[in-house]
PDB file of C-alpha atoms in Angstrom:
ATOM      1  CA  UNK A   1     -48.630 -41.924 -39.293  1.00 54.00           C
ATOM      2  CA  UNK A   2     -49.128 -38.844 -37.131  1.00 53.00           C
ATOM      3  CA  UNK A   3     -47.292 -40.475 -34.229  1.00 52.00           C
ATOM      4  CA  UNK A   4     -44.325 -41.378 -36.451  1.00 53.00           C
ATOM      5  CA  UNK A   5     -44.232 -37.837 -37.863  1.00 48.00           C
ATOM      6  CA  UNK A   6     -44.319 -36.298 -34.391  1.00 52.00           C
ATOM      7  CA  UNK A   7     -41.500 -38.575 -33.235  1.00 47.00           C
ATOM      8  CA  UNK A   8     -39.438 -37.643 -36.290  1.00 48.00           C
ATOM      9  CA  UNK A   9     -39.934 -33.948 -35.601  1.00 47.00           C
ATOM     10  CA  UNK A  10     -38.921 -34.358 -31.946  1.00 47.00           C
ATOM     11  CA  UNK A  11     -35.786 -36.301 -32.904  1.00 47.00           C
ATOM     12  CA  UNK A  12     -34.877 -33.711 -35.550  1.00 52.00           C
ATOM     13  CA  UNK A  13     -35.293 -30.851 -33.096  1.00 49.00           C
ATOM     14  CA  UNK A  14     -33.222 -32.674 -30.492  1.00 49.00           C
ATOM     15  CA  UNK A  15     -30.433 -33.370 -32.987  1.00 49.00           C
ATOM     16  CA  UNK A  16     -30.484 -29.771 -34.185  1.00 48.00           C
ATOM     17  CA  UNK A  17     -30.317 -28.470 -30.622  1.00 49.00           C
ATOM     18  CA  UNK A  18     -27.426 -30.790 -29.831  1.00 53.00           C
ATOM     19  CA  UNK A  19     -25.569 -29.693 -32.967  1.00 49.00           C
ATOM     20  CA  UNK A  20     -26.148 -26.039 -32.110  1.00 48.00           C
ATOM     21  CA  UNK A  21     -24.816 -26.606 -28.613  1.00 49.00           C
ATOM     22  CA  UNK A  22     -21.716 -28.297 -30.010  1.00 58.00           C
ATOM     23  CA  UNK A  23     -21.121 -25.478 -32.488  1.00 67.00           C
ATOM     24  CA  UNK A  24     -21.721 -22.662 -29.984  1.00 76.00           C
ATOM     25  CA  UNK A  25     -18.534 -20.740 -29.225  1.00 81.00           C
ATOM     26  CA  UNK A  26     -16.926 -21.728 -25.943  1.00 84.00           C
ATOM     27  CA  UNK A  27     -16.848 -18.985 -23.351  1.00 84.00           C
ATOM     28  CA  UNK A  28     -15.414 -19.765 -19.907  1.00 86.00           C
ATOM     29  CA  UNK A  29     -17.659 -19.479 -16.889  1.00 84.00           C
ATOM     30  CA  UNK A  30     -16.595 -17.319 -13.981  1.00 86.00           C
ATOM     31  CA  UNK A  31     -13.740 -19.047 -12.105  1.00 86.00           C
ATOM     32  CA  UNK A  32     -14.018 -22.032 -14.457  1.00 88.00           C
ATOM     33  CA  UNK A  33     -11.502 -21.718 -17.269  1.00 92.00           C
ATOM     34  CA  UNK A  34     -11.170 -25.059 -19.014  1.00 95.00           C
ATOM     35  CA  UNK A  35      -7.696 -26.408 -19.648  1.00 96.00           C
ATOM     36  CA  UNK A  36      -6.260 -27.906 -22.801  1.00 97.00           C
ATOM     37  CA  UNK A  37      -2.866 -29.416 -23.349  1.00 97.00           C
ATOM     38  CA  UNK A  38      -0.524 -27.359 -25.511  1.00 97.00           C
ATOM     39  CA  UNK A  39      -0.816 -30.054 -28.167  1.00 97.00           C
ATOM     40  CA  UNK A  40      -4.615 -29.718 -28.253  1.00 97.00           C
ATOM     41  CA  UNK A  41      -4.192 -26.043 -29.106  1.00 96.00           C
ATOM     42  CA  UNK A  42      -1.452 -26.599 -31.664  1.00 96.00           C
ATOM     43  CA  UNK A  43       1.529 -25.533 -29.551  1.00 97.00           C
ATOM     44  CA  UNK A  44       4.951 -27.136 -29.663  1.00 97.00           C
ATOM     45  CA  UNK A  45       5.499 -28.235 -26.061  1.00 97.00           C
ATOM     46  CA  UNK A  46       9.266 -27.794 -26.157  1.00 97.00           C
ATOM     47  CA  UNK A  47       9.081 -24.291 -27.612  1.00 97.00           C
ATOM     48  CA  UNK A  48       6.335 -23.305 -25.166  1.00 97.00           C
ATOM     49  CA  UNK A  49       8.444 -24.505 -22.239  1.00 97.00           C
ATOM     50  CA  UNK A  50      11.377 -22.548 -23.626  1.00 98.00           C
ATOM     51  CA  UNK A  51       9.258 -19.389 -23.840  1.00 97.00           C
ATOM     52  CA  UNK A  52       8.027 -19.788 -20.257  1.00 97.00           C
ATOM     53  CA  UNK A  53      11.565 -20.351 -19.004  1.00 97.00           C
ATOM     54  CA  UNK A  54      12.651 -17.200 -20.821  1.00 97.00           C
ATOM     55  CA  UNK A  55       9.768 -15.228 -19.287  1.00 95.00           C
ATOM     56  CA  UNK A  56      10.605 -16.361 -15.760  1.00 95.00           C
ATOM     57  CA  UNK A  57      14.279 -15.518 -16.283  1.00 96.00           C
ATOM     58  CA  UNK A  58      13.310 -12.047 -17.526  1.00 95.00           C
ATOM     59  CA  UNK A  59      11.865 -10.917 -14.203  1.00 95.00           C
ATOM     60  CA  UNK A  60      12.878  -7.400 -13.226  1.00 94.00           C
ATOM     61  CA  UNK A  61      15.890  -7.172 -10.899  1.00 94.00           C
ATOM     62  CA  UNK A  62      14.244  -4.226  -9.111  1.00 95.00           C
ATOM     63  CA  UNK A  63      13.086  -4.709  -5.505  1.00 96.00           C
ATOM     64  CA  UNK A  64       9.691  -6.338  -5.119  1.00 97.00           C
ATOM     65  CA  UNK A  65       8.612  -3.687  -2.620  1.00 96.00           C
ATOM     66  CA  UNK A  66       7.067  -1.049  -4.857  1.00 96.00           C
ATOM     67  CA  UNK A  67       7.533   1.726  -2.296  1.00 95.00           C
ATOM     68  CA  UNK A  68      11.271   1.057  -2.444  1.00 96.00           C
ATOM     69  CA  UNK A  69      11.148   1.124  -6.238  1.00 95.00           C
ATOM     70  CA  UNK A  70       9.451   4.514  -6.024  1.00 94.00           C
ATOM     71  CA  UNK A  71      12.204   5.876  -3.810  1.00 92.00           C
ATOM     72  CA  UNK A  72      14.882   4.562  -6.158  1.00 94.00           C
ATOM     73  CA  UNK A  73      13.262   5.844  -9.353  1.00 92.00           C
ATOM     74  CA  UNK A  74      10.788   8.733  -9.312  1.00 90.00           C
ATOM     75  CA  UNK A  75      11.768  10.060  -5.905  1.00 87.00           C
ATOM     76  CA  UNK A  76      15.427  10.123  -6.870  1.00 88.00           C
ATOM     77  CA  UNK A  77      14.780  12.418  -9.825  1.00 89.00           C
ATOM     78  CA  UNK A  78      11.651  14.422  -9.079  1.00 94.00           C
ATOM     79  CA  UNK A  79      10.547  17.101  -6.635  1.00 94.00           C
ATOM     80  CA  UNK A  80       7.135  16.698  -4.984  1.00 96.00           C
ATOM     81  CA  UNK A  81       7.883  12.973  -4.710  1.00 94.00           C
ATOM     82  CA  UNK A  82       5.720  12.241  -1.643  1.00 96.00           C
ATOM     83  CA  UNK A  83       3.740   8.999  -1.834  1.00 97.00           C
ATOM     84  CA  UNK A  84      -0.030   9.576  -1.804  1.00 98.00           C
ATOM     85  CA  UNK A  85      -1.452   6.093  -2.354  1.00 98.00           C
ATOM     86  CA  UNK A  86      -0.762   2.482  -1.353  1.00 98.00           C
ATOM     87  CA  UNK A  87       2.134   0.392  -2.625  1.00 97.00           C
ATOM     88  CA  UNK A  88       2.388  -3.384  -2.607  1.00 96.00           C
ATOM     89  CA  UNK A  89       5.125  -5.985  -2.471  1.00 97.00           C
ATOM     90  CA  UNK A  90       4.800  -7.759  -5.786  1.00 96.00           C
ATOM     91  CA  UNK A  91       5.037 -11.454  -6.529  1.00 96.00           C
ATOM     92  CA  UNK A  92       7.757 -12.894  -8.752  1.00 95.00           C
ATOM     93  CA  UNK A  93       6.919 -12.840 -12.448  1.00 94.00           C
ATOM     94  CA  UNK A  94       3.890 -15.000 -13.193  1.00 97.00           C
ATOM     95  CA  UNK A  95       1.612 -15.595 -16.124  1.00 97.00           C
ATOM     96  CA  UNK A  96      -1.077 -17.521 -17.939  1.00 98.00           C
ATOM     97  CA  UNK A  97      -1.244 -18.501 -21.587  1.00 97.00           C
ATOM     98  CA  UNK A  98      -4.802 -18.698 -22.903  1.00 96.00           C
ATOM     99  CA  UNK A  99      -5.638 -19.703 -26.451  1.00 95.00           C
ATOM    100  CA  UNK A 100      -9.205 -19.529 -27.748  1.00 92.00           C
ATOM    101  CA  UNK A 101     -10.443 -19.415 -24.156  1.00 91.00           C
ATOM    102  CA  UNK A 102      -8.520 -22.482 -22.975  1.00 96.00           C
ATOM    103  CA  UNK A 103      -5.684 -22.363 -20.465  1.00 97.00           C
ATOM    104  CA  UNK A 104      -2.634 -24.086 -21.917  1.00 98.00           C
ATOM    105  CA  UNK A 105       0.004 -22.965 -19.393  1.00 98.00           C
ATOM    106  CA  UNK A 106       0.292 -21.255 -16.018  1.00 98.00           C
ATOM    107  CA  UNK A 107       3.256 -20.385 -13.827  1.00 97.00           C
ATOM    108  CA  UNK A 108       3.922 -18.449 -10.662  1.00 97.00           C
ATOM    109  CA  UNK A 109       1.477 -16.843  -8.237  1.00 98.00           C
ATOM    110  CA  UNK A 110      -1.213 -15.956 -10.753  1.00 98.00           C
ATOM    111  CA  UNK A 111      -3.782 -15.130  -8.068  1.00 97.00           C
ATOM    112  CA  UNK A 112      -1.491 -12.642  -6.333  1.00 98.00           C
ATOM    113  CA  UNK A 113      -2.995  -9.157  -6.481  1.00 98.00           C
ATOM    114  CA  UNK A 114      -0.368  -6.630  -7.531  1.00 97.00           C
ATOM    115  CA  UNK A 115      -0.016  -3.037  -8.640  1.00 97.00           C
ATOM    116  CA  UNK A 116      -0.226  -2.649 -12.390  1.00 97.00           C
ATOM    117  CA  UNK A 117       1.260   0.861 -12.525  1.00 97.00           C
ATOM    118  CA  UNK A 118       0.583   2.428 -15.942  1.00 97.00           C
ATOM    119  CA  UNK A 119      -1.494  -0.500 -17.159  1.00 98.00           C
ATOM    120  CA  UNK A 120      -4.102   1.375 -15.111  1.00 98.00           C
ATOM    121  CA  UNK A 121      -4.303   3.814 -18.024  1.00 99.00           C
ATOM    122  CA  UNK A 122      -6.062   1.158 -20.096  1.00 98.00           C
ATOM    123  CA  UNK A 123      -8.835   1.000 -17.497  1.00 99.00           C
ATOM    124  CA  UNK A 124      -9.071   4.782 -17.312  1.00 99.00           C
ATOM    125  CA  UNK A 125      -9.326   5.226 -21.074  1.00 99.00           C
ATOM    126  CA  UNK A 126     -11.929   2.450 -21.096  1.00 99.00           C
ATOM    127  CA  UNK A 127     -14.253   4.342 -18.750  1.00 99.00           C
ATOM    128  CA  UNK A 128     -13.735   7.509 -20.812  1.00 99.00           C
ATOM    129  CA  UNK A 129     -14.619   5.495 -23.914  1.00 99.00           C
ATOM    130  CA  UNK A 130     -17.727   4.192 -22.182  1.00 99.00           C
ATOM    131  CA  UNK A 131     -18.744   7.767 -21.374  1.00 99.00           C
ATOM    132  CA  UNK A 132     -18.529   8.544 -25.091  1.00 99.00           C
ATOM    133  CA  UNK A 133     -20.382   5.349 -26.024  1.00 98.00           C
ATOM    134  CA  UNK A 134     -23.247   6.192 -23.675  1.00 98.00           C
ATOM    135  CA  UNK A 135     -23.493   9.761 -24.875  1.00 98.00           C
ATOM    136  CA  UNK A 136     -22.118  11.377 -21.730  1.00 99.00           C
ATOM    137  CA  UNK A 137     -19.343  12.739 -23.946  1.00 99.00           C
ATOM    138  CA  UNK A 138     -20.753  13.781 -27.311  1.00 99.00           C
ATOM    139  CA  UNK A 139     -17.468  13.949 -29.208  1.00 99.00           C
ATOM    140  CA  UNK A 140     -13.864  13.508 -28.102  1.00 99.00           C
ATOM    141  CA  UNK A 141     -13.082  16.627 -30.133  1.00 99.00           C
ATOM    142  CA  UNK A 142     -15.185  18.610 -27.658  1.00 99.00           C
ATOM    143  CA  UNK A 143     -13.441  20.846 -25.174  1.00 99.00           C
ATOM    144  CA  UNK A 144     -13.261  19.168 -21.773  1.00 99.00           C
ATOM    145  CA  UNK A 145     -14.011  22.518 -20.151  1.00 99.00           C
ATOM    146  CA  UNK A 146     -17.566  22.414 -21.506  1.00 99.00           C
ATOM    147  CA  UNK A 147     -18.280  19.262 -19.483  1.00 99.00           C
ATOM    148  CA  UNK A 148     -17.191  20.581 -16.095  1.00 99.00           C
ATOM    149  CA  UNK A 149     -19.735  21.736 -13.500  1.00 98.00           C
ATOM    150  CA  UNK A 150     -19.646  25.071 -11.744  1.00 96.00           C
ATOM    151  CA  UNK A 151     -16.789  25.254  -9.248  1.00 95.00           C
ATOM    152  CA  UNK A 152     -14.511  22.780 -11.045  1.00 97.00           C
ATOM    153  CA  UNK A 153     -11.731  24.907 -12.511  1.00 97.00           C
ATOM    154  CA  UNK A 154      -9.542  22.234 -14.117  1.00 98.00           C
ATOM    155  CA  UNK A 155      -9.695  23.938 -17.500  1.00 99.00           C
ATOM    156  CA  UNK A 156     -10.371  27.571 -16.575  1.00 98.00           C
ATOM    157  CA  UNK A 157      -6.810  28.856 -17.037  1.00 98.00           C
ATOM    158  CA  UNK A 158      -6.361  30.406 -20.507  1.00 98.00           C
ATOM    159  CA  UNK A 159      -3.742  27.818 -21.516  1.00 98.00           C
ATOM    160  CA  UNK A 160      -6.086  24.947 -20.612  1.00 99.00           C
ATOM    161  CA  UNK A 161      -9.324  26.183 -22.134  1.00 99.00           C
ATOM    162  CA  UNK A 162      -8.815  24.599 -25.564  1.00 99.00           C
ATOM    163  CA  UNK A 163      -7.932  21.138 -24.255  1.00 99.00           C
ATOM    164  CA  UNK A 164     -10.182  18.463 -25.749  1.00 99.00           C
ATOM    165  CA  UNK A 165     -10.925  14.932 -24.599  1.00 99.00           C
ATOM    166  CA  UNK A 166      -8.794  13.679 -27.474  1.00 99.00           C
ATOM    167  CA  UNK A 167      -5.840  15.727 -26.244  1.00 99.00           C
ATOM    168  CA  UNK A 168      -6.242  14.181 -22.795  1.00 99.00           C
ATOM    169  CA  UNK A 169      -6.512  10.672 -24.227  1.00 99.00           C
ATOM    170  CA  UNK A 170      -3.435  11.139 -26.428  1.00 99.00           C
ATOM    171  CA  UNK A 171      -1.368  12.813 -23.681  1.00 98.00           C
ATOM    172  CA  UNK A 172      -0.914  15.878 -25.835  1.00 99.00           C
ATOM    173  CA  UNK A 173      -2.949  18.306 -23.711  1.00 99.00           C
ATOM    174  CA  UNK A 174       0.024  20.186 -22.204  1.00 99.00           C
ATOM    175  CA  UNK A 175      -2.305  20.897 -19.270  1.00 99.00           C
ATOM    176  CA  UNK A 176      -0.667  23.354 -16.889  1.00 98.00           C
ATOM    177  CA  UNK A 177      -1.383  23.449 -13.189  1.00 98.00           C
ATOM    178  CA  UNK A 178      -1.242  21.492  -9.945  1.00 98.00           C
ATOM    179  CA  UNK A 179      -3.429  18.527  -9.012  1.00 99.00           C
ATOM    180  CA  UNK A 180      -3.343  16.610  -5.728  1.00 99.00           C
ATOM    181  CA  UNK A 181      -0.270  18.610  -4.739  1.00 98.00           C
ATOM    182  CA  UNK A 182       1.679  17.654  -7.873  1.00 98.00           C
ATOM    183  CA  UNK A 183       2.585  20.399 -10.404  1.00 98.00           C
ATOM    184  CA  UNK A 184       2.532  19.254 -14.020  1.00 98.00           C
ATOM    185  CA  UNK A 185       6.192  20.225 -14.493  1.00 97.00           C
ATOM    186  CA  UNK A 186       7.328  18.038 -11.575  1.00 96.00           C
ATOM    187  CA  UNK A 187       6.591  14.783 -13.437  1.00 96.00           C
ATOM    188  CA  UNK A 188       9.753  13.626 -15.220  1.00 94.00           C
ATOM    189  CA  UNK A 189      11.210  17.133 -15.460  1.00 94.00           C
ATOM    190  CA  UNK A 190      13.873  17.788 -18.077  1.00 88.00           C
ATOM    191  CA  UNK A 191      16.644  20.341 -18.200  1.00 89.00           C
ATOM    192  CA  UNK A 192      18.104  22.208 -15.244  1.00 91.00           C
ATOM    193  CA  UNK A 193      16.150  22.402 -11.967  1.00 92.00           C
ATOM    194  CA  UNK A 194      16.220  26.183 -12.237  1.00 91.00           C
ATOM    195  CA  UNK A 195      14.268  25.872 -15.500  1.00 92.00           C
ATOM    196  CA  UNK A 196      11.642  23.361 -14.420  1.00 94.00           C
ATOM    197  CA  UNK A 197       8.958  25.806 -13.328  1.00 93.00           C
ATOM    198  CA  UNK A 198       9.343  27.865 -16.505  1.00 93.00           C
ATOM    199  CA  UNK A 199       8.926  25.006 -18.940  1.00 94.00           C
ATOM    200  CA  UNK A 200       8.108  25.604 -22.626  1.00 94.00           C
ATOM    201  CA  UNK A 201       4.356  25.908 -23.202  1.00 96.00           C
ATOM    202  CA  UNK A 202       2.786  24.113 -26.165  1.00 98.00           C
ATOM    203  CA  UNK A 203      -0.561  24.556 -27.829  1.00 98.00           C
ATOM    204  CA  UNK A 204      -2.830  21.671 -26.759  1.00 99.00           C
ATOM    205  CA  UNK A 205      -2.656  18.847 -29.275  1.00 98.00           C
ATOM    206  CA  UNK A 206       0.764  19.744 -30.692  1.00 98.00           C
ATOM    207  CA  UNK A 207       3.172  18.119 -28.225  1.00 98.00           C
ATOM    208  CA  UNK A 208       3.196  14.666 -26.623  1.00 98.00           C
ATOM    209  CA  UNK A 209       4.507  14.152 -23.115  1.00 97.00           C
ATOM    210  CA  UNK A 210       3.996  11.162 -20.866  1.00 98.00           C
ATOM    211  CA  UNK A 211       2.753  12.895 -17.745  1.00 98.00           C
ATOM    212  CA  UNK A 212       0.822  11.348 -14.875  1.00 98.00           C
ATOM    213  CA  UNK A 213      -0.431  14.661 -13.515  1.00 99.00           C
ATOM    214  CA  UNK A 214      -2.275  15.227 -16.786  1.00 99.00           C
ATOM    215  CA  UNK A 215      -3.550  11.661 -16.846  1.00 99.00           C
ATOM    216  CA  UNK A 216      -4.956  12.253 -13.380  1.00 99.00           C
ATOM    217  CA  UNK A 217      -6.612  15.417 -14.685  1.00 99.00           C
ATOM    218  CA  UNK A 218      -8.412  13.250 -17.240  1.00 99.00           C
ATOM    219  CA  UNK A 219      -9.500  10.881 -14.461  1.00 99.00           C
ATOM    220  CA  UNK A 220     -10.958  13.724 -12.417  1.00 99.00           C
ATOM    221  CA  UNK A 221     -12.675  15.153 -15.504  1.00 99.00           C
ATOM    222  CA  UNK A 222     -14.171  11.731 -16.265  1.00 99.00           C
ATOM    223  CA  UNK A 223     -15.407  11.482 -12.679  1.00 99.00           C
ATOM    224  CA  UNK A 224     -17.224  14.791 -13.111  1.00 99.00           C
ATOM    225  CA  UNK A 225     -18.891  13.441 -16.254  1.00 99.00           C
ATOM    226  CA  UNK A 226     -19.939  10.106 -14.761  1.00 99.00           C
ATOM    227  CA  UNK A 227     -20.848  11.534 -11.332  1.00 98.00           C
ATOM    228  CA  UNK A 228     -19.995   8.069 -10.016  1.00 98.00           C
ATOM    229  CA  UNK A 229     -16.728   6.539  -8.781  1.00 99.00           C
ATOM    230  CA  UNK A 230     -14.789   5.293 -11.795  1.00 99.00           C
ATOM    231  CA  UNK A 231     -14.049   1.906 -10.152  1.00 99.00           C
ATOM    232  CA  UNK A 232     -17.817   1.462  -9.803  1.00 99.00           C
ATOM    233  CA  UNK A 233     -18.317   2.247 -13.485  1.00 99.00           C
ATOM    234  CA  UNK A 234     -15.604  -0.232 -14.461  1.00 99.00           C
ATOM    235  CA  UNK A 235     -17.113  -2.905 -12.208  1.00 99.00           C
ATOM    236  CA  UNK A 236     -20.654  -2.537 -13.545  1.00 99.00           C
ATOM    237  CA  UNK A 237     -19.844  -2.023 -17.216  1.00 98.00           C
ATOM    238  CA  UNK A 238     -16.839  -4.309 -17.741  1.00 98.00           C
ATOM    239  CA  UNK A 239     -15.635  -6.479 -14.893  1.00 98.00           C
ATOM    240  CA  UNK A 240     -18.944  -7.994 -13.779  1.00 97.00           C
ATOM    241  CA  UNK A 241     -20.163  -8.732 -17.322  1.00 95.00           C
ATOM    242  CA  UNK A 242     -16.931 -10.553 -18.209  1.00 94.00           C
ATOM    243  CA  UNK A 243     -16.954 -12.571 -14.981  1.00 94.00           C
ATOM    244  CA  UNK A 244     -13.949 -11.045 -13.229  1.00 96.00           C
ATOM    245  CA  UNK A 245     -13.423 -11.762  -9.551  1.00 96.00           C
ATOM    246  CA  UNK A 246     -14.213  -9.346  -6.736  1.00 96.00           C
ATOM    247  CA  UNK A 247     -10.583  -9.048  -5.665  1.00 98.00           C
ATOM    248  CA  UNK A 248      -9.385  -6.225  -7.933  1.00 98.00           C
ATOM    249  CA  UNK A 249      -9.274  -2.682  -6.580  1.00 99.00           C
ATOM    250  CA  UNK A 250      -8.605   0.738  -8.109  1.00 99.00           C
ATOM    251  CA  UNK A 251      -7.065   2.872  -5.380  1.00 99.00           C
ATOM    252  CA  UNK A 252      -6.902   6.650  -5.247  1.00 99.00           C
ATOM    253  CA  UNK A 253      -4.827   9.047  -3.166  1.00 99.00           C
ATOM    254  CA  UNK A 254      -5.257  10.057   0.437  1.00 98.00           C
ATOM    255  CA  UNK A 255      -5.975  13.620  -0.726  1.00 99.00           C
ATOM    256  CA  UNK A 256      -7.964  12.914  -3.913  1.00 99.00           C
ATOM    257  CA  UNK A 257     -11.439  13.088  -2.391  1.00 99.00           C
ATOM    258  CA  UNK A 258     -14.005  15.371  -4.004  1.00 98.00           C
ATOM    259  CA  UNK A 259     -17.666  16.195  -3.483  1.00 98.00           C
ATOM    260  CA  UNK A 260     -20.047  14.738  -6.066  1.00 97.00           C
ATOM    261  CA  UNK A 261     -23.722  15.447  -5.482  1.00 96.00           C
ATOM    262  CA  UNK A 262     -23.184  15.755  -1.749  1.00 96.00           C
ATOM    263  CA  UNK A 263     -21.139  12.554  -1.445  1.00 97.00           C
ATOM    264  CA  UNK A 264     -17.418  12.169  -0.882  1.00 98.00           C
ATOM    265  CA  UNK A 265     -15.918  10.312  -3.831  1.00 99.00           C
ATOM    266  CA  UNK A 266     -12.278   9.385  -4.358  1.00 99.00           C
ATOM    267  CA  UNK A 267     -10.810  10.330  -7.712  1.00 99.00           C
ATOM    268  CA  UNK A 268      -8.510   7.558  -8.917  1.00 99.00           C
ATOM    269  CA  UNK A 269      -5.190   7.932 -10.763  1.00 99.00           C
ATOM    270  CA  UNK A 270      -4.174   6.517 -14.112  1.00 98.00           C
ATOM    271  CA  UNK A 271      -1.077   4.813 -12.735  1.00 97.00           C
ATOM    272  CA  UNK A 272       1.032   4.045  -9.691  1.00 97.00           C
ATOM    273  CA  UNK A 273       3.449   6.974  -9.982  1.00 96.00           C
ATOM    274  CA  UNK A 274       2.664   8.192  -6.446  1.00 97.00           C
ATOM    275  CA  UNK A 275       0.984   4.980  -5.335  1.00 98.00           C
ATOM    276  CA  UNK A 276      -2.468   3.564  -5.882  1.00 98.00           C
ATOM    277  CA  UNK A 277      -3.899   2.694  -9.260  1.00 99.00           C
ATOM    278  CA  UNK A 278      -5.198  -0.700 -10.327  1.00 99.00           C
ATOM    279  CA  UNK A 279      -4.457  -3.721  -8.139  1.00 99.00           C
ATOM    280  CA  UNK A 280      -5.381  -6.930  -9.924  1.00 98.00           C
ATOM    281  CA  UNK A 281      -4.278 -10.518 -10.505  1.00 98.00           C
ATOM    282  CA  UNK A 282      -3.299 -12.262 -13.717  1.00 97.00           C
ATOM    283  CA  UNK A 283      -6.637 -14.042 -14.118  1.00 96.00           C
ATOM    284  CA  UNK A 284      -8.666 -10.845 -14.072  1.00 96.00           C
ATOM    285  CA  UNK A 285      -6.226  -9.148 -16.435  1.00 92.00           C
TER     286      UNK A 285
END
């Protein structure tokens, strides 16, 4: 009787373990995304093909050489247009469609590592969010100035003293100054050139402006808080845990090196405005 009972218990445990394994949510291993047909994931094959064809046909007509794009866009309309970081020659439009963790479609050079330009801002705000999560930033309503060490004067000017982390994150800081050789007013200036340097001044938090100089100020401020390179923080806290490859890079500028605890560390930008930023492929994105 005891033997039969023991066997029954073993079989029950085995069946329960097998059922649990079957019901466990699927999560792809590193470099091993499983594939399903579109039909397996409930897609209409014809409509999916139509969408992919549309995506491929929607590729930008701009040159693939991003340095040339810079010269034709920002450099054509802005002073202080010198390139400070690397530029790449991008691949044609490519993509992956993933549904519930399964790859159902792929096209183009999806392993090509390319600049992501302002998508870099999502990585920057992530490391700022992590600083808050870990208690390095107590509250995003805090003044950024209170987190800067002696000798870092990013927020010392009277106009900048009331800037909070939230203002930086929302691009409403109206930070005034020059960083890495780029004055704040030189990014997408409006009005007459004679008026650029005497731009209207707004109270921090009251006026939105998409401005990469100010985004880069946030990156440098975050570096001072972490006291570690931001790409290293992103790697350890996000990219390694999710199983990303080792091919992505977050590049800074040739002149964006600072001293952190006796070590030279490169501050990274939040975009590719003057080069650099996040270089990554479609799989890691």
